[in-house]
């Protein structure tokens, strides 16, 4: 799971589309809130992101910050560290997340699926 | 970052014609789906490609089930999640989303909430509900999962928080949690809505 800034979801015109590269390599993404939100909205949004990442981290998923120097990534990391969790810095879209994939759990299912 | 693709797309900032799409979390991160429930490895690339093609602004909503039940949860129905604690959890997650939706509407943007039809939480037109479903997860999920008309709990909470402002947005479910999921059909539906089908003065 790659944690990405809003600029990955919404790249500026003419800029590189990193999200497509991550998608092609099999990464799922969790987006940080967009910059410029009111502080209380940003706090609530970051808390929601932290809750979700905690679920992945506690179940052994590889979770990495795509842009560790992003200010919002720093604030997210602060929330996670306070809860005793830590994110890896940096993702490699060329290799994808497969090398540390969750053993015994397929995230790619068949044609029948229900729930969630 | 080594592998990137350069897209030519219009700027979405301060553009009243742009559609701001609030995506169900799992459309960008299939790892959040119930165990063995994902239809792709990570990002739903056909959906992403369609949104890129239309120049949509993308926002990712949280997955309420992931944060509540973790990654190893089983498939469930609305009634199993419909507790005061889960509703409070949905409300806490939906409040910042609602605030962003309000800001986008106030900026004059079109807002489209894209949920997952068949989901007990993220369904829009179809959810899963059954008064008797529960206990051990030994029912054959591919035969009798009770898909029923209605919205999922998170969708219901979000639209409830928005109140009358919910009337200013569109919501659509992509049927990834349905047995007869037909990607081509669902993309055509989404594409039509992005084009303004069904809206007054449709573009």
PDB file of C-alpha atoms in Angstrom, chain A:
ATOM      1  CA  UNK A   1       0.000   0.000   0.000  1.00  0.00           C
ATOM      2  CA  UNK A   2       1.487   3.323  -1.053  1.00  0.00           C
ATOM      3  CA  UNK A   3       0.549   6.477   0.815  1.00  0.00           C
ATOM      4  CA  UNK A   4       0.404   9.244  -1.757  1.00  0.00           C
ATOM      5  CA  UNK A   5      -0.108  13.001  -1.764  1.00  0.00           C
ATOM      6  CA  UNK A   6      -3.116  14.563  -3.438  1.00  0.00           C
ATOM      7  CA  UNK A   7      -0.865  15.563  -6.341  1.00  0.00           C
ATOM      8  CA  UNK A   8      -0.685  11.878  -7.329  1.00  0.00           C
ATOM      9  CA  UNK A   9      -4.472  11.708  -7.571  1.00  0.00           C
ATOM     10  CA  UNK A  10      -4.700  15.055  -9.300  1.00  0.00           C
ATOM     11  CA  UNK A  11      -1.495  15.807 -11.152  1.00  0.00           C
ATOM     12  CA  UNK A  12      -1.130  19.236 -12.633  1.00  0.00           C
ATOM     13  CA  UNK A  13      -1.588  19.496 -16.373  1.00  0.00           C
ATOM     14  CA  UNK A  14       1.473  18.219 -18.201  1.00  0.00           C
ATOM     15  CA  UNK A  15       3.127  16.707 -15.144  1.00  0.00           C
ATOM     16  CA  UNK A  16       4.046  13.084 -14.609  1.00  0.00           C
ATOM     17  CA  UNK A  17       1.241  10.772 -13.559  1.00  0.00           C
ATOM     18  CA  UNK A  18       2.812   8.764 -10.768  1.00  0.00           C
ATOM     19  CA  UNK A  19      -0.478   7.113  -9.869  1.00  0.00           C
ATOM     20  CA  UNK A  20      -0.622   5.290 -13.181  1.00  0.00           C
ATOM     21  CA  UNK A  21       2.888   3.958 -12.562  1.00  0.00           C
ATOM     22  CA  UNK A  22       1.987   2.736  -9.082  1.00  0.00           C
ATOM     23  CA  UNK A  23      -1.211   1.151 -10.401  1.00  0.00           C
ATOM     24  CA  UNK A  24       0.673  -0.667 -13.138  1.00  0.00           C
ATOM     25  CA  UNK A  25       3.047  -2.100 -10.545  1.00  0.00           C
ATOM     26  CA  UNK A  26       0.200  -3.376  -8.389  1.00  0.00           C
ATOM     27  CA  UNK A  27       0.268  -0.886  -5.576  1.00  0.00           C
ATOM     28  CA  UNK A  28      -2.944   0.117  -3.899  1.00  0.00           C
ATOM     29  CA  UNK A  29      -2.923   3.698  -2.732  1.00  0.00           C
ATOM     30  CA  UNK A  30      -4.155   5.587   0.287  1.00  0.00           C
ATOM     31  CA  UNK A  31      -4.355   9.286  -0.445  1.00  0.00           C
ATOM     32  CA  UNK A  32      -3.387  12.027   1.938  1.00  0.00           C
ATOM     33  CA  UNK A  33      -5.843  14.913   2.163  1.00  0.00           C
ATOM     34  CA  UNK A  34      -5.441  17.721  -0.287  1.00  0.00           C
ATOM     35  CA  UNK A  35      -3.413  20.696   0.965  1.00  0.00           C
ATOM     36  CA  UNK A  36      -5.222  23.768   2.175  1.00  0.00           C
ATOM     37  CA  UNK A  37      -8.041  22.203   4.142  1.00  0.00           C
ATOM     38  CA  UNK A  38      -9.155  23.902   7.340  1.00  0.00           C
ATOM     39  CA  UNK A  39      -7.071  22.563  10.227  1.00  0.00           C
ATOM     40  CA  UNK A  40      -9.920  20.673  11.880  1.00  0.00           C
ATOM     41  CA  UNK A  41     -10.912  18.989   8.609  1.00  0.00           C
ATOM     42  CA  UNK A  42      -7.314  18.054   7.866  1.00  0.00           C
ATOM     43  CA  UNK A  43      -6.897  16.611  11.365  1.00  0.00           C
ATOM     44  CA  UNK A  44     -10.029  14.499  10.996  1.00  0.00           C
ATOM     45  CA  UNK A  45      -9.031  13.346   7.519  1.00  0.00           C
ATOM     46  CA  UNK A  46      -5.523  12.430   8.676  1.00  0.00           C
ATOM     47  CA  UNK A  47      -6.960  10.516  11.613  1.00  0.00           C
ATOM     48  CA  UNK A  48      -9.107   8.513   9.200  1.00  0.00           C
ATOM     49  CA  UNK A  49      -6.072   7.742   7.038  1.00  0.00           C
ATOM     50  CA  UNK A  50      -4.095   6.719  10.122  1.00  0.00           C
ATOM     51  CA  UNK A  51      -6.863   4.349  11.231  1.00  0.00           C
ATOM     52  CA  UNK A  52      -6.817   2.615   7.897  1.00  0.00           C
ATOM     53  CA  UNK A  53      -3.052   2.375   7.675  1.00  0.00           C
ATOM     54  CA  UNK A  54      -2.948   0.974  11.186  1.00  0.00           C
ATOM     55  CA  UNK A  55      -5.205  -1.852  10.029  1.00  0.00           C
ATOM     56  CA  UNK A  56      -2.787  -2.666   7.216  1.00  0.00           C
ATOM     57  CA  UNK A  57       0.338  -2.327   9.352  1.00  0.00           C
ATOM     58  CA  UNK A  58      -1.048  -4.496  12.131  1.00  0.00           C
ATOM     59  CA  UNK A  59      -1.836  -7.239   9.631  1.00  0.00           C
ATOM     60  CA  UNK A  60       1.666  -7.219   8.162  1.00  0.00           C
ATOM     61  CA  UNK A  61       1.129  -5.297   4.954  1.00  0.00           C
ATOM     62  CA  UNK A  62       3.919  -3.320   3.387  1.00  0.00           C
ATOM     63  CA  UNK A  63       2.923   0.322   3.720  1.00  0.00           C
ATOM     64  CA  UNK A  64       5.171   3.014   2.320  1.00  0.00           C
ATOM     65  CA  UNK A  65       5.149   6.751   1.950  1.00  0.00           C
ATOM     66  CA  UNK A  66       5.537   7.720  -1.696  1.00  0.00           C
ATOM     67  CA  UNK A  67       6.694  11.225  -0.820  1.00  0.00           C
ATOM     68  CA  UNK A  68       8.206  11.137   2.666  1.00  0.00           C
ATOM     69  CA  UNK A  69       9.112  14.822   2.540  1.00  0.00           C
ATOM     70  CA  UNK A  70       5.549  15.927   1.911  1.00  0.00           C
ATOM     71  CA  UNK A  71       4.397  18.034   4.882  1.00  0.00           C
ATOM     72  CA  UNK A  72       1.146  16.121   5.203  1.00  0.00           C
ATOM     73  CA  UNK A  73       3.063  12.837   5.158  1.00  0.00           C
ATOM     74  CA  UNK A  74       5.097  14.179   8.043  1.00  0.00           C
ATOM     75  CA  UNK A  75       1.981  15.033   9.999  1.00  0.00           C
ATOM     76  CA  UNK A  76       0.517  11.610   9.256  1.00  0.00           C
ATOM     77  CA  UNK A  77       3.691   9.951  10.432  1.00  0.00           C
ATOM     78  CA  UNK A  78       3.419  11.921  13.650  1.00  0.00           C
ATOM     79  CA  UNK A  79      -0.057  10.494  14.256  1.00  0.00           C
ATOM     80  CA  UNK A  80       1.123   6.964  13.524  1.00  0.00           C
ATOM     81  CA  UNK A  81       4.281   7.190  15.612  1.00  0.00           C
ATOM     82  CA  UNK A  82       2.167   8.377  18.529  1.00  0.00           C
ATOM     83  CA  UNK A  83       0.264   5.112  18.132  1.00  0.00           C
ATOM     84  CA  UNK A  84       3.445   3.060  17.954  1.00  0.00           C
ATOM     85  CA  UNK A  85       3.445   2.515  14.187  1.00  0.00           C
ATOM     86  CA  UNK A  86       5.880   3.595  11.550  1.00  0.00           C
ATOM     87  CA  UNK A  87       5.727   3.783   7.755  1.00  0.00           C
ATOM     88  CA  UNK A  88       8.443   2.849   5.313  1.00  0.00           C
ATOM     89  CA  UNK A  89       9.774   5.747   3.280  1.00  0.00           C
ATOM     90  CA  UNK A  90       9.721   5.456  -0.489  1.00  0.00           C
ATOM     91  CA  UNK A  91       8.063   3.130  -2.979  1.00  0.00           C
ATOM     92  CA  UNK A  92       9.401   1.552  -6.108  1.00  0.00           C
ATOM     93  CA  UNK A  93       6.806   1.412  -8.854  1.00  0.00           C
ATOM     94  CA  UNK A  94       9.162  -0.646 -10.975  1.00  0.00           C
ATOM     95  CA  UNK A  95       9.208  -3.596  -8.628  1.00  0.00           C
ATOM     96  CA  UNK A  96       5.841  -3.210  -6.963  1.00  0.00           C
ATOM     97  CA  UNK A  97       4.889  -4.384  -3.520  1.00  0.00           C
ATOM     98  CA  UNK A  98       5.075  -8.107  -4.298  1.00  0.00           C
ATOM     99  CA  UNK A  99       8.325  -8.923  -2.526  1.00  0.00           C
ATOM    100  CA  UNK A 100       6.726  -8.483   0.849  1.00  0.00           C
ATOM    101  CA  UNK A 101       3.195  -9.494  -0.061  1.00  0.00           C
ATOM    102  CA  UNK A 102       0.983 -10.807   2.688  1.00  0.00           C
ATOM    103  CA  UNK A 103       1.546 -14.567   2.927  1.00  0.00           C
ATOM    104  CA  UNK A 104      -1.529 -16.729   2.756  1.00  0.00           C
ATOM    105  CA  UNK A 105      -3.830 -13.953   1.732  1.00  0.00           C
ATOM    106  CA  UNK A 106      -4.739 -13.308  -1.821  1.00  0.00           C
ATOM    107  CA  UNK A 107      -5.762  -9.764  -2.531  1.00  0.00           C
ATOM    108  CA  UNK A 108      -6.740 -10.661  -6.046  1.00  0.00           C
ATOM    109  CA  UNK A 109      -9.917 -12.641  -6.128  1.00  0.00           C
ATOM    110  CA  UNK A 110     -11.968 -14.471  -8.688  1.00  0.00           C
ATOM    111  CA  UNK A 111     -15.122 -13.495 -10.409  1.00  0.00           C
ATOM    112  CA  UNK A 112     -17.463 -13.976  -7.501  1.00  0.00           C
ATOM    113  CA  UNK A 113     -17.200 -11.505  -4.736  1.00  0.00           C
ATOM    114  CA  UNK A 114     -19.400 -10.086  -2.098  1.00  0.00           C
ATOM    115  CA  UNK A 115     -19.175  -7.670   0.731  1.00  0.00           C
ATOM    116  CA  UNK A 116     -17.106  -4.773   1.818  1.00  0.00           C
TER     117      UNK A 116
END
